[in-house]
Tab-separated table of C-alpha atoms and ligand atoms in Angstrom:
chain	number	residue	atom	x	y	z
A	208	MET	CA	13.118	57.501	-16.830
A	209	LYS	CA	9.590	57.710	-15.589
A	210	LEU	CA	6.402	56.374	-17.551
A	211	LYS	CA	3.936	58.954	-18.351
A	212	VAL	CA	1.262	56.233	-17.995
A	213	SER	CA	3.037	54.601	-14.981
A	214	LEU	CA	2.500	51.010	-15.188
A	215	PHE	CA	2.663	50.649	-11.140
A	216	GLU	CA	0.311	53.076	-10.818
A	217	LYS	CA	-1.867	51.328	-12.825
A	218	MET	CA	-1.557	48.103	-11.629
A	219	GLU	CA	-2.387	49.592	-8.200
A	220	ASP	CA	-5.843	49.912	-8.932
A	221	ILE	CA	-5.889	46.279	-10.809
A	222	VAL	CA	-4.370	44.738	-8.215
A	223	GLU	CA	-6.899	45.635	-5.499
A	224	ARG	CA	-9.660	44.778	-8.146
A	225	TRP	CA	-7.912	41.321	-8.388
A	226	ARG	CA	-7.494	40.768	-4.728
A	227	LYS	CA	-11.349	41.418	-3.709
A	228	GLU	CA	-12.466	39.290	-6.706
A	229	TYR	CA	-10.312	36.319	-5.602
A	230	LYS	CA	-11.059	36.769	-1.928
A	231	ASP	CA	-14.976	37.216	-2.808
A	232	ILE	CA	-15.289	34.040	-4.986
A	233	ASN	CA	-13.254	32.176	-2.365
A	234	SER	CA	-15.737	33.050	0.676
A	235	ILE	CA	-18.891	32.881	-1.273
A	236	TYR	CA	-17.691	29.625	-3.058
A	237	GLY	CA	-14.815	28.155	-1.233
A	238	GLU	CA	-17.232	24.874	-0.388
A	239	LYS	CA	-18.640	24.164	-3.844
A	240	ILE	CA	-17.668	20.994	-5.446
A	241	ILE	CA	-16.653	21.228	-9.022
A	242	SER	CA	-15.420	17.979	-10.286
A	243	ASP	CA	-15.075	14.233	-9.776
A	244	ILE	CA	-11.854	12.744	-10.386
A	245	LYS	CA	-11.221	9.461	-12.458
A	246	VAL	CA	-8.312	7.166	-11.592
A	247	SER	CA	-7.033	7.109	-15.227
A	248	GLN	CA	-6.431	11.383	-15.095
A	249	VAL	CA	-4.400	10.496	-11.624
A	250	LEU	CA	-2.315	8.211	-13.639
A	251	GLY	CA	-2.111	9.931	-16.523
A	252	GLY	CA	-0.577	12.945	-15.630
A	253	MET	CA	-3.241	15.223	-14.099
A	254	ARG	CA	-4.929	15.027	-17.399
A	255	ASP	CA	-8.032	17.874	-17.319
A	256	ILE	CA	-8.065	18.083	-13.668
A	257	PRO	CA	-9.374	21.386	-12.972
A	258	SER	CA	-7.147	22.477	-10.404
A	259	LEU	CA	-5.208	25.544	-11.511
A	260	ILE	CA	-6.091	29.162	-11.828
A	261	CYS	CA	-4.414	31.109	-14.722
A	262	GLU	CA	-6.005	34.755	-15.483
A	263	THR	CA	-3.782	35.545	-18.443
A	264	SER	CA	-4.761	32.904	-21.139
A	265	PHE	CA	-7.190	30.163	-21.472
A	266	VAL	CA	-6.923	27.157	-24.190
A	267	ASP	CA	-10.366	26.164	-25.729
A	268	PRO	CA	-9.731	22.848	-27.216
A	269	TYR	CA	-11.794	23.555	-30.187
A	270	GLU	CA	-10.603	27.739	-30.680
A	271	GLY	CA	-6.985	27.316	-29.181
A	272	ILE	CA	-5.383	30.269	-27.094
A	273	LYS	CA	-7.376	33.262	-25.813
A	274	PHE	CA	-4.818	36.129	-24.529
A	275	ARG	CA	-7.112	37.628	-21.644
A	276	GLY	CA	-10.000	36.741	-23.747
A	277	TYR	CA	-8.737	37.496	-26.987
A	278	SER	CA	-8.183	35.090	-30.186
A	279	ILE	CA	-4.675	35.429	-32.089
A	280	SER	CA	-6.581	37.167	-35.011
A	281	GLU	CA	-8.000	39.504	-32.273
A	282	THR	CA	-4.665	40.180	-30.436
A	283	LEU	CA	-2.781	40.582	-33.686
A	284	SER	CA	-5.551	43.280	-35.032
A	285	TYR	CA	-5.817	45.350	-31.933
A	286	LEU	CA	-2.415	45.430	-30.409
A	287	PRO	CA	-0.685	48.793	-31.720
A	288	LYS	CA	1.500	48.112	-34.128
A	289	VAL	CA	5.011	48.790	-35.487
A	290	SER	CA	5.503	47.470	-39.064
A	291	ASP	CA	3.015	44.683	-40.035
A	292	LEU	CA	3.428	43.301	-36.651
A	293	PRO	CA	2.367	44.802	-33.600
A	294	TYR	CA	5.001	45.819	-30.939
A	295	VAL	CA	6.270	42.640	-29.146
A	296	LEU	CA	5.427	44.044	-25.587
A	297	GLY	CA	2.109	45.066	-26.486
A	298	ILE	CA	1.160	41.085	-25.498
A	299	TRP	CA	3.054	41.573	-22.006
A	300	TYR	CA	1.014	44.339	-21.709
A	301	LEU	CA	-2.322	42.512	-22.065
A	302	LEU	CA	-1.442	39.746	-20.406
A	303	LEU	CA	-0.595	41.849	-17.191
A	304	THR	CA	-3.278	44.251	-17.092
A	305	GLY	CA	-5.844	42.525	-19.014
A	306	GLU	CA	-6.183	45.273	-21.064
A	307	ILE	CA	-5.090	46.616	-24.686
A	308	PRO	CA	-2.904	49.046	-24.574
A	309	SER	CA	-2.841	52.105	-26.575
A	310	ARG	CA	-0.136	53.292	-28.488
A	311	ASP	CA	1.772	55.695	-26.266
A	312	GLU	CA	1.168	53.235	-23.457
A	313	VAL	CA	3.207	50.407	-24.989
A	314	GLU	CA	5.664	52.854	-26.950
A	315	GLU	CA	6.490	53.838	-23.650
A	316	LEU	CA	6.528	50.406	-22.286
A	317	GLU	CA	9.077	49.586	-25.035
A	318	GLU	CA	11.522	52.541	-24.008
A	319	TYR	CA	10.800	51.991	-20.026
A	320	ILE	CA	12.202	47.924	-20.769
A	321	LYS	CA	14.881	49.219	-22.989
A	322	ILE	CA	16.740	50.804	-20.910
A	323	ARG	CA	17.132	47.761	-18.462
A	324	GLU	CA	18.573	45.583	-21.220
A	325	ARG	CA	22.418	45.969	-20.387
A	326	LEU	CA	23.847	42.802	-19.136
A	327	PRO	CA	26.210	42.539	-15.981
A	328	LYS	CA	29.400	41.590	-17.059
A	329	TYR	CA	29.400	38.311	-14.461
A	330	VAL	CA	26.203	36.879	-16.675
A	331	ILE	CA	28.649	36.744	-19.456
A	332	GLU	CA	31.248	35.715	-17.509
A	333	VAL	CA	29.247	32.736	-16.570
A	334	LEU	CA	28.549	31.944	-19.958
A	335	ARG	CA	32.067	32.315	-21.000
A	336	ASN	CA	33.207	29.584	-18.646
A	337	THR	CA	30.632	27.014	-19.851
A	338	PRO	CA	31.455	24.803	-22.730
A	339	ALA	CA	30.260	26.426	-25.983
A	340	ASN	CA	28.879	23.144	-27.040
A	341	THR	CA	26.425	22.881	-23.985
A	342	HIS	CA	22.718	23.052	-24.847
A	343	PRO	CA	21.664	26.597	-25.404
A	344	MET	CA	18.862	25.649	-23.075
A	345	THR	CA	20.990	24.778	-20.452
A	346	GLN	CA	22.867	28.321	-20.816
A	347	PHE	CA	20.001	30.060	-20.808
A	348	ALA	CA	18.742	28.550	-17.654
A	349	MET	CA	22.125	29.203	-15.915
A	350	ALA	CA	22.186	33.009	-17.169
A	351	ILE	CA	18.850	33.531	-15.786
A	352	LEU	CA	19.731	31.541	-12.313
A	353	ALA	CA	22.994	33.735	-12.102
A	354	MET	CA	21.153	36.630	-11.869
A	355	GLN	CA	19.027	35.459	-8.747
A	356	ARG	CA	21.307	37.578	-6.859
A	357	GLU	CA	20.094	40.897	-7.996
A	358	SER	CA	16.365	40.133	-7.043
A	359	VAL	CA	14.556	43.128	-5.407
A	360	PHE	CA	11.928	40.591	-4.408
A	361	ALA	CA	14.128	38.523	-2.433
A	362	LYS	CA	15.825	41.305	-0.573
A	363	SER	CA	12.558	42.943	-0.126
A	364	TYR	CA	11.355	39.915	1.640
A	365	TYR	CA	14.522	39.257	3.664
A	366	GLU	CA	14.008	42.628	4.951
A	367	GLY	CA	10.506	41.869	6.194
A	368	MET	CA	8.331	43.754	3.419
A	369	ASN	CA	4.637	43.029	4.267
A	370	LYS	CA	3.384	40.206	1.881
A	371	ARG	CA	0.380	42.385	0.583
A	372	ASP	CA	3.476	44.610	-1.320
A	373	LEU	CA	5.502	42.315	-2.451
A	374	TRP	CA	3.764	42.129	-5.931
A	375	ARG	CA	5.838	45.812	-6.653
A	376	PRO	CA	9.481	44.202	-6.159
A	377	MET	CA	8.324	41.297	-8.129
A	378	LEU	CA	6.698	43.440	-10.776
A	379	GLU	CA	10.540	45.208	-11.071
A	380	ASP	CA	11.997	41.739	-11.060
A	381	CYS	CA	10.086	40.790	-13.983
A	382	ILE	CA	10.738	43.857	-15.888
A	383	ASN	CA	14.343	43.607	-15.482
A	384	LEU	CA	14.302	40.051	-16.842
A	385	ILE	CA	11.977	40.472	-19.747
A	386	ALA	CA	14.463	43.696	-20.643
A	387	ARG	CA	17.618	41.117	-20.517
A	388	ALA	CA	16.301	37.890	-21.641
A	389	PRO	CA	16.566	38.578	-25.543
A	390	VAL	CA	20.223	40.225	-25.120
A	391	ILE	CA	20.804	37.004	-23.169
A	392	ALA	CA	19.839	34.765	-25.531
A	393	ALA	CA	21.313	36.601	-28.722
A	394	TYR	CA	24.616	36.375	-26.770
A	395	ILE	CA	24.059	32.261	-26.150
A	396	TYR	CA	23.429	32.517	-30.046
A	397	ARG	CA	26.672	34.423	-31.163
A	398	ARG	CA	28.921	32.472	-28.743
A	399	THR	CA	27.396	29.087	-29.606
A	400	TYR	CA	27.165	29.577	-33.319
A	401	ARG	CA	28.974	32.677	-34.629
A	402	ASP	CA	32.543	32.614	-33.277
A	403	ASP	CA	31.521	34.647	-30.016
A	404	VAL	CA	30.854	37.912	-32.242
A	405	PHE	CA	28.660	39.748	-29.976
A	406	VAL	CA	25.938	42.313	-31.470
A	407	LYS	CA	25.241	45.110	-28.973
A	408	PRO	CA	21.544	46.395	-28.500
A	409	ASN	CA	20.437	48.952	-30.961
A	410	GLU	CA	18.596	51.494	-28.687
A	411	THR	CA	16.392	52.766	-31.406
A	412	MET	CA	14.819	49.423	-32.306
A	413	ASP	CA	11.831	47.831	-30.754
A	414	TYR	CA	11.988	44.948	-28.676
A	415	GLY	CA	11.423	42.561	-31.647
A	416	ALA	CA	13.526	44.259	-34.431
A	417	ASN	CA	16.220	44.723	-31.509
A	418	PHE	CA	16.183	40.912	-31.241
A	419	ALA	CA	16.475	40.092	-34.754
A	420	HIS	CA	18.854	42.770	-34.699
A	421	MET	CA	21.494	41.092	-31.975
A	422	LEU	CA	20.961	37.519	-33.797
A	423	ASN	CA	22.253	39.000	-37.011
A	424	VAL	CA	21.711	35.468	-38.441
A	425	ASN	CA	22.972	36.744	-41.529
A	426	ASP	CA	26.437	38.197	-40.427
A	427	ASP	CA	25.929	41.245	-42.695
A	428	PHE	CA	24.672	43.762	-39.541
A	429	VAL	CA	21.726	44.568	-41.908
A	430	LEU	CA	18.147	44.290	-40.313
A	431	ASP	CA	16.119	42.248	-42.493
A	432	LYS	CA	12.662	43.667	-41.956
A	433	ASP	CA	10.668	40.368	-42.745
A	434	PHE	CA	12.880	38.497	-40.600
A	435	ALA	CA	12.343	41.130	-37.596
A	436	ASP	CA	8.543	40.750	-38.188
A	437	LEU	CA	8.949	37.210	-37.996
A	438	ILE	CA	10.556	37.734	-34.700
A	439	ARG	CA	7.631	39.815	-33.463
A	440	LEU	CA	5.171	37.244	-34.791
A	441	TYR	CA	7.122	34.349	-33.161
A	442	LEU	CA	7.514	36.356	-29.473
A	443	ILE	CA	3.753	36.875	-29.323
A	444	LEU	CA	2.490	33.608	-30.635
A	445	HIS	CA	4.621	31.857	-27.935
A	446	SER	CA	4.042	34.163	-25.072
A	447	ASP	CA	1.496	31.995	-22.975
A	448	HIS	CA	-0.628	28.938	-23.252
A	449	GLU	CA	-2.471	28.902	-19.683
A	450	GLY	CA	-1.015	27.687	-16.499
A	451	GLY	CA	-0.865	23.696	-16.916
A	452	ASN	CA	1.468	23.207	-19.229
A	453	VAL	CA	4.906	21.966	-18.057
A	454	SER	CA	7.006	25.093	-17.898
A	455	ALA	CA	4.141	27.935	-16.690
A	456	HIS	CA	3.282	25.416	-14.041
A	457	THR	CA	6.745	24.757	-12.800
A	458	CYS	CA	7.314	28.217	-12.959
A	459	PHE	CA	3.769	29.024	-10.892
A	460	ASN	CA	4.531	26.279	-8.647
A	461	ILE	CA	8.477	27.148	-7.713
A	462	SER	CA	6.881	30.875	-6.883
A	463	SER	CA	4.285	29.689	-4.686
A	464	ALA	CA	7.425	29.155	-2.448
A	465	LEU	CA	8.142	32.833	-2.378
A	466	SER	CA	10.708	31.934	-4.457
A	467	ASP	CA	11.875	35.093	-6.695
A	468	ILE	CA	11.448	35.058	-10.577
A	469	TYR	CA	15.000	34.058	-11.165
A	470	TYR	CA	14.419	30.776	-9.702
A	471	SER	CA	10.993	30.347	-10.608
A	472	VAL	CA	11.974	31.447	-14.537
A	473	ALA	CA	14.981	29.378	-14.609
A	474	GLY	CA	13.005	26.040	-13.337
A	475	GLY	CA	10.306	26.807	-16.016
A	476	MET	CA	13.167	26.716	-18.747
A	477	CYS	CA	14.290	23.745	-17.640
A	478	GLY	CA	10.925	22.023	-18.195
A	479	LEU	CA	10.286	23.822	-21.768
A	480	ALA	CA	13.682	22.288	-22.433
A	481	GLY	CA	11.993	18.718	-22.832
A	482	PRO	CA	11.216	17.373	-26.381
A	483	LEU	CA	7.624	16.819	-25.796
A	484	HIS	CA	7.428	20.435	-24.793
A	485	GLY	CA	9.425	23.454	-26.157
A	486	ASN	CA	12.085	21.522	-27.408
A	487	ALA	CA	8.954	20.159	-30.173
A	488	SER	CA	9.875	22.890	-32.474
A	489	SER	CA	13.724	21.740	-32.728
A	490	GLU	CA	12.738	18.159	-32.783
A	491	SER	CA	10.151	18.688	-35.903
A	492	LEU	CA	12.513	20.857	-37.718
A	493	ARG	CA	15.387	18.061	-37.420
A	494	TRP	CA	12.474	15.497	-38.587
A	495	ILE	CA	11.701	17.780	-41.611
A	496	LEU	CA	15.324	18.050	-42.600
A	497	ASN	CA	15.954	14.156	-42.210
A	498	ILE	CA	13.152	13.331	-44.477
A	499	ILE	CA	14.334	16.001	-47.078
A	500	LYS	CA	17.754	14.813	-46.874
A	501	PHE	CA	16.427	10.907	-46.986
A	502	PHE	CA	14.453	11.489	-50.229
A	503	ASN	CA	17.109	14.000	-51.697
A	504	GLY	CA	14.230	16.513	-51.631
A	505	ILE	CA	10.744	16.967	-51.400
A	506	PRO	CA	9.089	13.195	-51.780
A	507	SER	CA	5.739	12.615	-53.476
A	508	LYS	CA	2.677	12.051	-50.951
A	509	GLU	CA	2.791	8.116	-51.241
A	510	LYS	CA	6.720	8.054	-50.318
A	511	LEU	CA	5.687	10.458	-47.332
A	512	ILE	CA	3.037	8.064	-46.302
A	513	GLU	CA	5.003	5.035	-46.013
A	514	TYR	CA	7.889	7.134	-44.509
A	515	ILE	CA	5.571	8.011	-41.763
A	516	HIS	CA	4.122	4.707	-41.523
A	517	ASN	CA	7.531	3.451	-40.478
A	518	HIS	CA	8.120	6.227	-38.327
A	519	LEU	CA	5.227	5.298	-36.020
A	520	ALA	CA	5.943	1.587	-36.363
A	521	ALA	CA	9.171	1.972	-35.179
A	522	GLY	CA	7.401	3.373	-31.466
A	523	LYS	CA	8.260	7.290	-32.509
A	524	VAL	CA	5.920	10.383	-32.337
A	525	ILE	CA	5.538	12.598	-35.014
A	526	PRO	CA	6.863	16.032	-33.385
A	527	GLY	CA	4.607	19.300	-34.079
A	528	PHE	CA	1.570	17.480	-34.221
A	529	GLY	CA	-1.077	16.691	-31.135
A	530	HIS	CA	-1.690	18.356	-28.269
A	531	ALA	CA	-2.565	17.766	-24.606
A	532	VAL	CA	-5.845	20.549	-24.859
A	533	LEU	CA	-6.135	21.342	-28.460
A	534	ARG	CA	-8.420	19.326	-30.548
A	535	VAL	CA	-7.961	21.480	-33.933
A	536	THR	CA	-5.192	22.936	-35.724
A	537	ASP	CA	-3.659	25.177	-33.224
A	538	PRO	CA	-3.972	28.668	-34.504
A	539	ARG	CA	-0.411	29.449	-33.776
A	540	TYR	CA	0.156	27.159	-36.941
A	541	THR	CA	-2.399	28.979	-38.776
A	542	ALA	CA	-0.657	32.570	-37.784
A	543	PHE	CA	2.378	31.376	-38.936
A	544	SER	CA	0.566	29.712	-42.300
A	545	ASN	CA	-0.649	33.104	-42.970
A	546	PHE	CA	2.698	34.944	-42.389
A	547	VAL	CA	4.378	32.593	-44.884
A	548	ASP	CA	1.486	33.710	-47.608
A	549	MET	CA	1.687	37.374	-46.634
A	550	LYS	CA	5.538	37.398	-47.272
A	551	LYS	CA	5.173	34.709	-50.012
A	552	LEU	CA	7.789	32.517	-48.677
A	553	ASP	CA	9.003	29.409	-50.861
A	554	SER	CA	11.804	26.963	-50.151
A	555	ASP	CA	11.823	23.301	-49.385
A	556	VAL	CA	11.148	23.501	-45.488
A	557	ILE	CA	8.221	25.410	-46.281
A	558	ARG	CA	6.897	22.998	-48.981
A	559	MET	CA	7.820	20.016	-46.591
A	560	VAL	CA	5.324	21.616	-43.847
A	561	LYS	CA	2.431	21.736	-46.160
A	562	LEU	CA	2.825	18.338	-47.485
A	563	LEU	CA	2.871	16.950	-43.850
A	564	TYR	CA	-0.299	18.697	-43.095
A	565	GLU	CA	-2.023	17.057	-46.270
A	566	VAL	CA	-1.108	13.622	-44.964
A	567	VAL	CA	-0.308	13.833	-41.159
A	568	PRO	CA	-3.878	14.260	-39.596
A	569	ASP	CA	-5.331	11.431	-41.590
A	570	ILE	CA	-2.379	8.969	-40.452
A	571	LEU	CA	-2.678	10.219	-36.933
A	572	LYS	CA	-6.396	9.722	-37.061
A	573	SER	CA	-6.220	6.120	-38.752
A	574	THR	CA	-4.033	4.812	-35.296
A	575	GLY	CA	-7.160	5.456	-33.018
A	576	LYS	CA	-5.497	6.672	-30.010
A	577	VAL	CA	-4.307	9.881	-31.099
A	578	LYS	CA	-6.729	12.734	-29.334
A	579	ASP	CA	-5.092	15.323	-31.367
A	580	PRO	CA	-4.303	14.661	-34.921
A	581	TYR	CA	-3.560	18.187	-35.987
A	582	PRO	CA	-0.386	20.149	-36.429
A	583	ASN	CA	0.724	22.349	-33.057
A	584	VAL	CA	2.597	25.510	-33.127
A	585	ASP	CA	6.030	23.663	-33.342
A	586	GLY	CA	4.905	22.122	-36.582
A	587	HIS	CA	5.458	25.179	-38.347
A	588	SER	CA	7.465	27.769	-36.225
A	589	GLY	CA	11.131	25.829	-36.565
A	590	ALA	CA	10.431	25.947	-40.300
A	591	VAL	CA	9.823	29.701	-40.677
A	592	LEU	CA	13.262	30.438	-38.628
A	593	TYR	CA	15.489	27.904	-41.105
A	594	HIS	CA	13.795	29.967	-44.159
A	595	TYR	CA	15.327	33.048	-42.786
A	596	ASN	CA	18.784	31.593	-42.162
A	597	LEU	CA	18.194	30.968	-38.405
A	598	LYS	CA	19.132	27.222	-39.146
A	599	GLU	CA	20.628	26.038	-35.496
A	600	HIS	CA	17.548	24.250	-34.399
A	601	GLU	CA	18.550	23.532	-30.999
A	602	PHE	CA	18.290	27.035	-30.683
A	603	TYR	CA	14.552	27.548	-31.145
A	604	THR	CA	13.570	26.441	-27.552
A	605	VAL	CA	15.635	29.661	-26.302
A	606	MET	CA	13.317	31.714	-28.861
A	607	PHE	CA	10.271	30.065	-27.075
A	608	GLY	CA	12.016	30.926	-23.760
A	609	VAL	CA	12.273	34.683	-24.695
A	610	SER	CA	8.763	34.458	-25.545
A	611	ARG	CA	7.569	32.750	-22.595
A	612	ILE	CA	8.747	34.523	-19.990
A	613	MET	CA	6.041	37.191	-20.475
A	614	GLY	CA	3.370	34.678	-19.882
A	615	MET	CA	5.256	33.313	-16.872
A	616	THR	CA	6.028	36.736	-15.275
A	617	SER	CA	2.517	37.947	-15.965
A	618	GLN	CA	1.039	34.651	-14.191
A	619	VAL	CA	3.465	34.904	-11.085
A	620	ILE	CA	2.654	39.081	-10.570
A	621	TRP	CA	-0.846	37.938	-10.280
A	622	ALA	CA	0.112	35.433	-7.711
A	623	ARG	CA	1.722	37.672	-5.726
A	624	ALA	CA	-0.793	40.342	-5.580
A	625	VAL	CA	-3.449	38.165	-4.713
A	626	GLY	CA	-1.021	36.083	-2.194
A	627	PHE	CA	-1.682	32.776	-3.898
A	628	PRO	CA	-0.568	30.503	-1.206
A	629	ILE	CA	2.101	27.776	-1.464
A	630	GLU	CA	0.870	24.769	-3.896
A	631	ARG	CA	0.804	21.665	-1.865
A	632	PRO	CA	-1.358	18.772	-3.880
A	633	LYS	CA	-1.787	15.281	-2.176
A	634	SER	CA	0.270	12.563	-3.484
A	635	LEU	CA	-0.607	9.243	-3.209
A	636	THR	CA	1.139	5.575	-3.491
A	637	LEU	CA	-0.304	2.911	-5.951
A	638	LYS	CA	-1.982	1.158	-2.910
A	639	HIS	CA	-3.719	4.021	-1.620
A	640	LEU	CA	-5.481	4.701	-4.830
A	641	VAL	CA	-6.476	1.130	-4.864
A	642	GLU	CA	-7.851	1.450	-1.458
A	643	MET	CA	-9.573	4.840	-2.221
A	644	VAL	CA	-11.405	3.062	-5.067
A	645	THR	CA	-12.135	-0.267	-3.484
A	646	LYS	CA	-13.259	1.495	-0.159
A	647	ARG	CA	-15.795	3.854	-1.786
B	1342	CMX	N1	2.976	11.190	-32.719
B	1342	CMX	C1	2.478	9.960	-32.864
B	1342	CMX	N2	1.503	9.190	-31.453
B	1342	CMX	C2	1.133	10.471	-30.859
B	1342	CMX	C3	1.475	11.914	-31.594
B	1342	CMX	C4	2.327	12.284	-32.455
B	1342	CMX	N3	2.279	13.419	-32.723
B	1342	CMX	N4	0.510	12.477	-30.271
B	1342	CMX	C5	0.053	11.628	-29.797
B	1342	CMX	N5	0.502	10.505	-29.958
B	1342	CMX	C6	0.141	9.069	-29.039
B	1342	CMX	C7	0.591	9.266	-27.623
B	1342	CMX	O1	2.213	8.895	-27.588
B	1342	CMX	C8	-0.251	8.355	-27.039
B	1342	CMX	O2	0.274	6.937	-27.465
B	1342	CMX	P1	0.462	5.771	-25.998
B	1342	CMX	O3	-0.871	5.647	-25.829
B	1342	CMX	O4	1.109	4.687	-26.713
B	1342	CMX	O5	1.433	6.439	-25.137
B	1342	CMX	C9	-1.617	8.699	-27.756
B	1342	CMX	O6	-1.358	8.925	-28.648
B	1342	CMX	C10	-2.498	9.460	-27.022
B	1342	CMX	O7	-2.198	10.703	-26.664
B	1342	CMX	P2	-2.619	11.830	-26.628
B	1342	CMX	O8	-3.443	11.763	-25.281
B	1342	CMX	O9	-3.748	12.252	-27.702
B	1342	CMX	O10	-1.786	13.289	-26.267
B	1342	CMX	P3	-0.956	13.369	-24.904
B	1342	CMX	O11	-1.658	14.602	-24.295
B	1342	CMX	O12	-0.584	12.154	-24.090
B	1342	CMX	O13	0.426	14.237	-25.539
B	1342	CMX	C11	1.948	15.426	-26.364
B	1342	CMX	C12	0.482	15.385	-26.227
B	1342	CMX	C13	2.074	16.870	-27.187
B	1342	CMX	C14	2.954	15.279	-25.586
B	1342	CMX	C15	1.924	14.434	-27.968
B	1342	CMX	O14	0.811	14.888	-28.862
B	1342	CMX	C16	3.353	14.545	-28.589
B	1342	CMX	O15	4.055	13.445	-28.039
B	1342	CMX	N6	3.343	15.394	-29.767
B	1342	CMX	C17	4.503	15.516	-30.452
B	1342	CMX	C18	5.304	16.287	-29.490
B	1342	CMX	C19	5.364	17.418	-30.038
B	1342	CMX	O16	4.762	18.034	-30.921
B	1342	CMX	N7	4.905	18.378	-28.750
B	1342	CMX	C20	4.759	19.861	-28.514
B	1342	CMX	C21	3.580	20.227	-27.920
B	1342	CMX	C22	2.994	21.517	-27.721
B	1342	CMX	C23	3.599	22.415	-26.445
B	1342	CMX	O17	3.361	21.879	-25.382
B	1342	CMX	O18	4.565	23.025	-26.866
């Protein structure tokens, strides 16, 4: 199938613009100094050191994520809709090109991606030969890595393609990966939790609804329209969060060695699997369920406050709260809250989320050390999935991964387009660090 409004043709012009901008900035401002770095920043995980470029999104500490300059509410209202929510692939179009797609453009993209979703048999075999109790994120990273043998980018590179042209096969690979990611994820879900009964993709459904359909969480093969909306929202909200988070940066870093998108995204997924990053959603839901179990229902505010103090005193973090960059309630959390109101959802987990919002920020503020005492997206996402019967919380990070692939791929395509070099920051021993300070 050929796109009427060819994404590849459109990208030719966009890439030329990016290249000029990148080159001009480097030649005009290349020698200017932008920052001083404190020892505490180096020792604190490179915190806030402005040293990465990410064109697809920007996290404002007080306004939250902006996708190509658009806030979450703008994004949700401007992208062409398929129901109450926009087409999921509209966000990829926006992240990739910087433009809000027209309805025609996004519908064509949805169709174009759909024809590439068929999973090769060997990917299924790789998963089938893995113990079913292997963590879903491990399975997801393995399946992505297994497809590396199909990389058009790697083939083009080793056949000697001019590096200026490498963004084209990279785009080709990214489209294939985006097409297959939800099919792989749904397969992992079905084999891990639902006796390996696989649900085939539905050719008539959009990307978000099709994912909901393949998960078939209620085992009734009937698409719950509200659940499909939740999946659309979930995939849009998690798609990108600038370049410095562990998964995006790992992916970008690996790709800077001209490793293809399968190597790069598989590496990023391993980072996303960590409890302080993408797995926080699973941790948060587990924590909420433990509280409900402990109190045999929803506790009073006073009892909950006491429970949280004990939890912190045991040296544990409160999952779903805090953020390395944000200093307000994560607008993605608010978007889930609005969804709960729009669909009038009510259950114990939803009530617990609301109660935690009332008590946790003040407690975290009172510790005097937590920079962002407010909830992040992971403090809400798991509860809504659970509400719709997607209860296997270890799987949530895979859902996050399916979505985040859209951000990772757009960042990497930009890097190949402008010819971004291999990353190589300088590391120091602690002794060198002290010497640098004392010699000054
Ligand atoms: N509960 C308890 N303590 C917390 C906390 C929380 N939710 N958030 C931060 N703190 C503590 C830190 O552990 C740190 O304590 P120490 O000095 O004793 O080590 C102190 O407050 C200062 O941390 P910070 O500068 O405010 O936060 P960081 O940038 O170091 O960490 C994050 C950010 C997200 C890892 C942290 O807030 C956290 O662990 N939150 C819980 C896990 C979570 O929800 N992660 C999802 C984040 C979203 C994402 O990236 O996907």
